[in-house]
CSV table of C-alpha atoms in Angstrom, one decimal:
chain,number,residue,atom,x,y,z
Y,1,VAL,CA,0.2,0.0,-0.1
Y,2,ILE,CA,1.7,3.4,-1.2
Y,3,SER,CA,0.4,6.7,-0.7
Y,4,ALA,CA,0.5,9.6,-2.5
Y,5,ALA,CA,3.5,11.8,-2.5
Y,6,ALA,CA,4.2,13.8,-0.2
Y,7,PRO,CA,6.2,17.2,0.3
Y,8,ASP,CA,8.7,15.4,2.6
Y,9,PRO,CA,8.4,11.4,2.2
Y,10,GLY,CA,10.2,10.5,5.3
Y,11,THR,CA,10.9,6.9,6.2
Y,12,CYS,CA,8.7,4.2,4.2
Y,13,LEU,CA,7.2,1.9,7.2
Y,14,ALA,CA,7.6,-1.5,6.5
Y,15,VAL,CA,5.0,-4.2,8.6
Y,16,VAL,CA,5.6,-7.6,8.9
Y,17,THR,CA,2.6,-10.2,9.3
Y,18,ARG,CA,3.5,-13.8,11.0
Y,19,ILE,CA,1.6,-16.4,9.3
Y,20,GLY,CA,2.5,-19.7,10.8
Y,21,ALA,CA,6.3,-20.4,9.9
Y,22,ASN,CA,5.9,-17.7,7.1
Y,23,VAL,CA,5.9,-13.8,6.9
Y,24,GLU,CA,4.2,-11.3,4.8
Y,25,PHE,CA,5.6,-7.6,4.2
Y,26,GLU,CA,3.7,-4.7,3.8
Y,27,PHE,CA,5.0,-1.1,2.7
Y,28,PHE,CA,3.4,2.0,4.2
Y,29,GLY,CA,4.4,5.8,2.7
Y,30,ASP,CA,6.4,7.3,-0.2
Y,31,THR,CA,8.6,4.7,-1.8
Y,32,ARG,CA,10.9,7.7,-2.6
Y,33,ALA,CA,12.3,7.3,1.3
Y,34,MET,CA,13.9,4.0,0.5
Y,35,LEU,CA,15.9,5.5,-3.0
Y,36,ASP,CA,16.9,8.9,-1.2
Y,37,ILE,CA,20.5,7.4,-0.7
Y,38,GLY,CA,23.4,10.0,-2.2
Y,39,PRO,CA,27.0,9.5,-3.0
Y,40,VAL,CA,29.4,8.0,-0.7
Y,41,GLU,CA,32.2,9.5,0.2
Y,42,ALA,CA,34.9,7.8,-1.9
Y,43,ASP,CA,37.9,7.5,-0.1
Y,44,VAL,CA,35.7,5.7,2.3
Y,45,VAL,CA,34.4,3.3,-0.5
Y,46,ARG,CA,38.0,2.9,-1.8
Y,47,SER,CA,39.0,2.0,1.8
Y,48,ALA,CA,36.2,-0.3,2.7
Y,49,ALA,CA,37.4,-4.4,2.8
Y,50,LEU,CA,34.1,-4.7,1.2
Y,51,VAL,CA,31.0,-2.6,-0.3
Y,52,HIS,CA,27.4,-4.3,0.1
Y,53,ALA,CA,24.1,-3.0,-1.6
Y,54,GLY,CA,20.8,-4.4,-2.3
Y,55,SER,CA,17.1,-4.4,-2.2
Y,56,THR,CA,15.7,-1.3,-2.9
Y,57,ALA,CA,18.9,0.6,-3.6
Y,58,PHE,CA,18.2,-1.3,-7.0
Y,59,MET,CA,14.7,0.2,-7.6
Y,60,GLY,CA,15.6,3.6,-9.2
Y,61,GLU,CA,17.3,6.9,-8.9
Y,62,PRO,CA,19.5,8.4,-6.9
Y,63,ALA,CA,19.9,5.0,-5.1
Y,64,SER,CA,21.2,2.9,-8.4
Y,65,SER,CA,23.8,5.3,-9.3
Y,66,THR,CA,25.0,5.6,-6.0
Y,67,VAL,CA,25.7,1.8,-5.9
Y,68,ARG,CA,26.9,1.9,-9.3
Y,69,ASP,CA,29.6,4.7,-8.3
Y,70,ALA,CA,30.4,3.0,-5.0
Y,71,PHE,CA,30.8,-0.4,-7.1
Y,72,GLU,CA,33.0,1.3,-9.4
Y,73,ARG,CA,35.2,3.1,-7.0
Y,74,ALA,CA,35.9,0.0,-4.6
Y,75,ASP,CA,39.0,-1.8,-4.3
Y,76,GLY,CA,37.8,-4.4,-1.6
Y,77,PHE,CA,35.1,-7.1,-1.9
Y,78,ARG,CA,31.5,-6.4,-3.5
Y,79,THR,CA,28.5,-8.0,-2.1
Y,80,ALA,CA,24.9,-7.7,-3.8
Y,81,ASP,CA,21.6,-8.9,-2.4
Y,82,PRO,CA,18.9,-7.9,-4.7
Y,83,ASN,CA,16.2,-8.9,-2.1
Y,84,PRO,CA,13.5,-7.2,-4.8
Y,85,ARG,CA,10.0,-6.2,-2.9
Y,86,PRO,CA,7.3,-6.9,-5.7
Y,87,LEU,CA,4.6,-4.6,-3.9
Y,88,VAL,CA,6.8,-1.6,-4.2
Y,89,ILE,CA,8.2,-2.4,-7.9
Y,90,ARG,CA,6.0,-1.3,-10.4
Y,91,ASP,CA,7.5,-2.5,-13.3
Y,92,ARG,CA,9.4,-6.0,-12.9
Y,93,ALA,CA,11.3,-5.5,-16.5
Y,94,ARG,CA,12.6,-2.0,-15.3
Y,95,TYR,CA,13.7,-3.4,-12.0
Y,96,LEU,CA,15.8,-6.1,-14.0
Y,97,GLU,CA,17.4,-3.3,-16.4
Y,98,ARG,CA,18.6,-1.6,-13.6
Y,99,MET,CA,19.4,-4.9,-11.2
Y,100,GLU,CA,21.5,-6.8,-13.5
Y,101,PRO,CA,24.2,-4.5,-14.7
Y,102,LEU,CA,24.7,-3.6,-10.7
Y,103,VAL,CA,24.8,-7.4,-9.9
Y,104,ALA,CA,27.4,-8.0,-12.8
Y,105,MET,CA,29.9,-5.6,-10.9
Y,106,ALA,CA,29.4,-7.6,-7.7
Y,107,ASP,CA,31.9,-10.5,-6.7
Y,108,LEU,CA,29.1,-12.5,-4.8
Y,109,VAL,CA,25.2,-12.5,-5.1
Y,110,LYS,CA,22.9,-13.8,-2.7
Y,111,LEU,CA,19.3,-14.3,-3.3
Y,112,SER,CA,16.3,-16.3,-2.4
Y,113,SER,CA,14.5,-18.9,-4.5
Y,114,GLU,CA,11.5,-16.7,-4.3
Y,115,ASP,CA,13.5,-13.6,-5.2
Y,116,VAL,CA,14.7,-15.9,-8.3
Y,117,ALA,CA,11.2,-16.8,-9.2
Y,118,TYR,CA,10.0,-13.2,-9.4
Y,119,LEU,CA,13.1,-11.9,-11.2
Y,120,TYR,CA,13.0,-14.8,-14.1
Y,121,PRO,CA,9.4,-16.1,-14.0
Y,122,GLY,CA,9.0,-19.8,-15.6
Y,123,THR,CA,12.9,-20.2,-15.6
Y,124,ASP,CA,14.4,-23.3,-13.9
Y,125,LEU,CA,16.6,-22.3,-10.7
Y,126,ASP,CA,19.9,-23.8,-12.6
Y,127,ASP,CA,19.1,-21.6,-15.7
Y,128,ALA,CA,18.5,-18.6,-13.5
Y,129,VAL,CA,21.7,-19.1,-11.6
Y,130,GLU,CA,23.6,-19.6,-14.8
Y,131,ARG,CA,22.3,-16.6,-16.2
Y,132,LEU,CA,23.5,-14.3,-12.8
Y,133,LEU,CA,27.0,-16.0,-13.0
Y,134,ALA,CA,27.3,-15.2,-17.0
Y,135,LEU,CA,26.8,-11.4,-15.6
Y,136,GLY,CA,29.9,-11.1,-14.2
Y,137,PRO,CA,29.8,-12.4,-10.3
Y,138,ASP,CA,32.1,-15.2,-9.0
Y,139,VAL,CA,29.5,-16.5,-6.5
Y,140,VAL,CA,26.0,-16.9,-6.3
Y,141,LEU,CA,24.2,-18.5,-3.6
Y,142,VAL,CA,20.5,-19.0,-3.6
Y,143,THR,CA,18.9,-20.1,-0.3
Y,144,GLN,CA,15.6,-22.5,-0.2
Y,145,ALA,CA,13.7,-21.6,3.2
Y,146,ALA,CA,14.2,-24.7,5.0
Y,147,ASP,CA,15.9,-26.4,2.1
Y,148,ALA,CA,19.2,-26.8,1.2
Y,149,SER,CA,20.7,-23.7,-0.4
Y,150,LEU,CA,22.5,-23.5,-4.1
Y,151,LEU,CA,25.6,-22.7,-4.3
Y,152,ALA,CA,27.1,-21.8,-7.8
Y,153,THR,CA,30.5,-20.7,-9.2
Y,154,HIS,CA,32.5,-20.6,-12.3
Y,155,GLU,CA,33.8,-24.3,-10.7
Y,156,GLY,CA,30.4,-26.0,-10.1
Y,157,ARG,CA,27.5,-26.2,-8.1
Y,158,ARG,CA,26.7,-27.9,-4.7
Y,159,THR,CA,23.7,-28.0,-2.4
Y,160,VAL,CA,24.5,-26.6,1.3
Y,161,ALA,CA,21.9,-28.2,4.0
Y,162,ILE,CA,20.4,-26.6,6.9
Y,163,GLY,CA,20.6,-28.0,10.3
Y,164,GLU,CA,17.6,-28.8,11.8
Y,165,THR,CA,15.8,-26.0,13.9
Y,166,ASN,CA,12.6,-25.2,15.2
Y,167,ALA,CA,11.4,-22.2,12.9
Y,168,ILE,CA,9.2,-19.9,14.5
Y,169,ASP,CA,9.7,-16.5,12.6
Y,170,PRO,CA,11.8,-16.5,9.4
Y,171,THR,CA,11.9,-12.4,9.5
Y,172,GLY,CA,15.7,-11.5,8.8
Y,173,ALA,CA,16.9,-14.5,7.6
Y,174,GLY,CA,17.6,-13.4,4.5
Y,175,ASP,CA,20.0,-10.6,6.1
Y,176,THR,CA,21.3,-12.8,8.1
Y,177,VAL,CA,22.7,-15.2,6.0
Y,178,SER,CA,24.2,-12.1,3.9
Y,179,ALA,CA,25.4,-10.4,7.1
Y,180,SER,CA,27.2,-13.7,8.0
Y,181,LEU,CA,29.2,-13.9,4.7
Y,182,ILE,CA,29.8,-10.4,5.0
Y,183,ALA,CA,31.4,-11.0,8.5
Y,184,ASP,CA,33.2,-13.9,7.3
Y,185,ILE,CA,34.7,-12.2,4.1
Y,186,VAL,CA,35.7,-9.4,6.2
Y,187,ARG,CA,37.5,-11.0,9.0
Y,188,ASP,CA,39.3,-13.4,6.7
Y,189,GLY,CA,38.9,-12.4,3.8
Y,190,PRO,CA,37.0,-14.0,0.3
Y,191,PRO,CA,37.5,-18.0,0.4
Y,192,ASP,CA,40.2,-19.3,-2.4
Y,193,SER,CA,38.2,-22.4,-2.9
Y,194,PHE,CA,35.0,-24.0,-3.7
Y,195,ASP,CA,35.0,-25.8,-0.6
Y,196,GLY,CA,35.7,-22.5,1.4
Y,197,TRP,CA,32.8,-20.8,0.0
Y,198,ALA,CA,30.6,-23.8,0.7
Y,199,SER,CA,32.1,-23.5,4.6
Y,200,LEU,CA,30.9,-19.7,4.5
Y,201,ALA,CA,27.8,-20.7,3.1
Y,202,ARG,CA,27.3,-23.4,5.8
Y,203,ARG,CA,28.0,-20.7,8.3
Y,204,ALA,CA,25.2,-18.1,7.2
Y,205,ASN,CA,22.9,-20.8,6.9
Y,206,GLU,CA,23.2,-22.2,10.6
Y,207,ALA,CA,23.1,-18.4,11.3
Y,208,ALA,CA,19.7,-18.0,9.7
Y,209,ALA,CA,18.4,-21.1,11.3
Y,210,ILE,CA,19.3,-19.5,14.8
Y,211,THR,CA,17.0,-16.1,13.6
Y,212,CYS,CA,14.3,-18.3,12.5
Y,213,SER,CA,14.2,-20.0,16.0
Y,214,ARG,CA,13.3,-16.3,17.5
Y,215,LEU,CA,10.8,-13.7,17.2
Y,216,GLY,CA,11.8,-10.7,15.5
Y,217,GLY,CA,14.2,-9.3,13.0
Y,218,ALA,CA,17.1,-7.6,13.9
Y,219,ASP,CA,16.9,-8.5,17.5
Y,220,ALA,CA,16.7,-12.2,16.7
Y,221,MET,CA,19.8,-12.6,14.8
Y,222,PRO,CA,22.7,-14.4,16.6
Y,223,THR,CA,25.9,-13.3,17.8
Y,224,HIS,CA,29.2,-14.4,16.3
Y,225,ALA,CA,29.8,-16.7,20.1
Y,226,GLU,CA,26.1,-18.0,19.2
Y,227,LEU,CA,27.0,-18.9,15.7
Y,228,GLU,CA,30.1,-20.6,16.9
Y,229,ALA,CA,28.4,-22.4,19.5
Y,230,ARG,CA,26.0,-24.0,17.1
Y,231,LEU,CA,28.6,-25.0,14.9
Y,232,ALA,CA,30.3,-26.7,17.7
Y,233,SER,CA,27.5,-28.7,18.5
């Protein structure tokens, strides 16, 4: 639900409704607030170990240009999580035209199977992943809710399972996967092998499992110590 444009759009409000173990999102307000992302200081971008962008930052201007400029200037690793929101995307084809050139500049792209189904309707998951890899990223990771994730690089494909968990609220699970990957890459650098990427994907899946076992979004995300404890057990 998007209201008429206001002189000062302020912050767009997202409302999450739990339906069993699933969630539905609604957005209220003027979507211009999501796109009002100005240029990032060049020296900050160049000195960053990692630059991440995604979701509504791919929807339009000036956000899309800000992402493009940051990815072009970045000397560090670049990650993208498109996380499209169909409720606030008026033209899927136009969104794809903006998204794909930005994804092409990333080193790692993370999506959910729902994202893939929306972006490439009627396309087999393997074919969609191949299309994404052909754009330029080195790594594509597709999460599939409670099912195993699909990890793909130019070396091959692998499914990465998720340990058992009592799923209560999946809000923030996708963000947790991205956050876990980012934290590991910033701490240790990007893996130099396919097995290394599979290890990072497994850690991200287990971090998301912890998030799903709790109510809430950001507050449900695990600490590094909590993730290590789950992996050890």
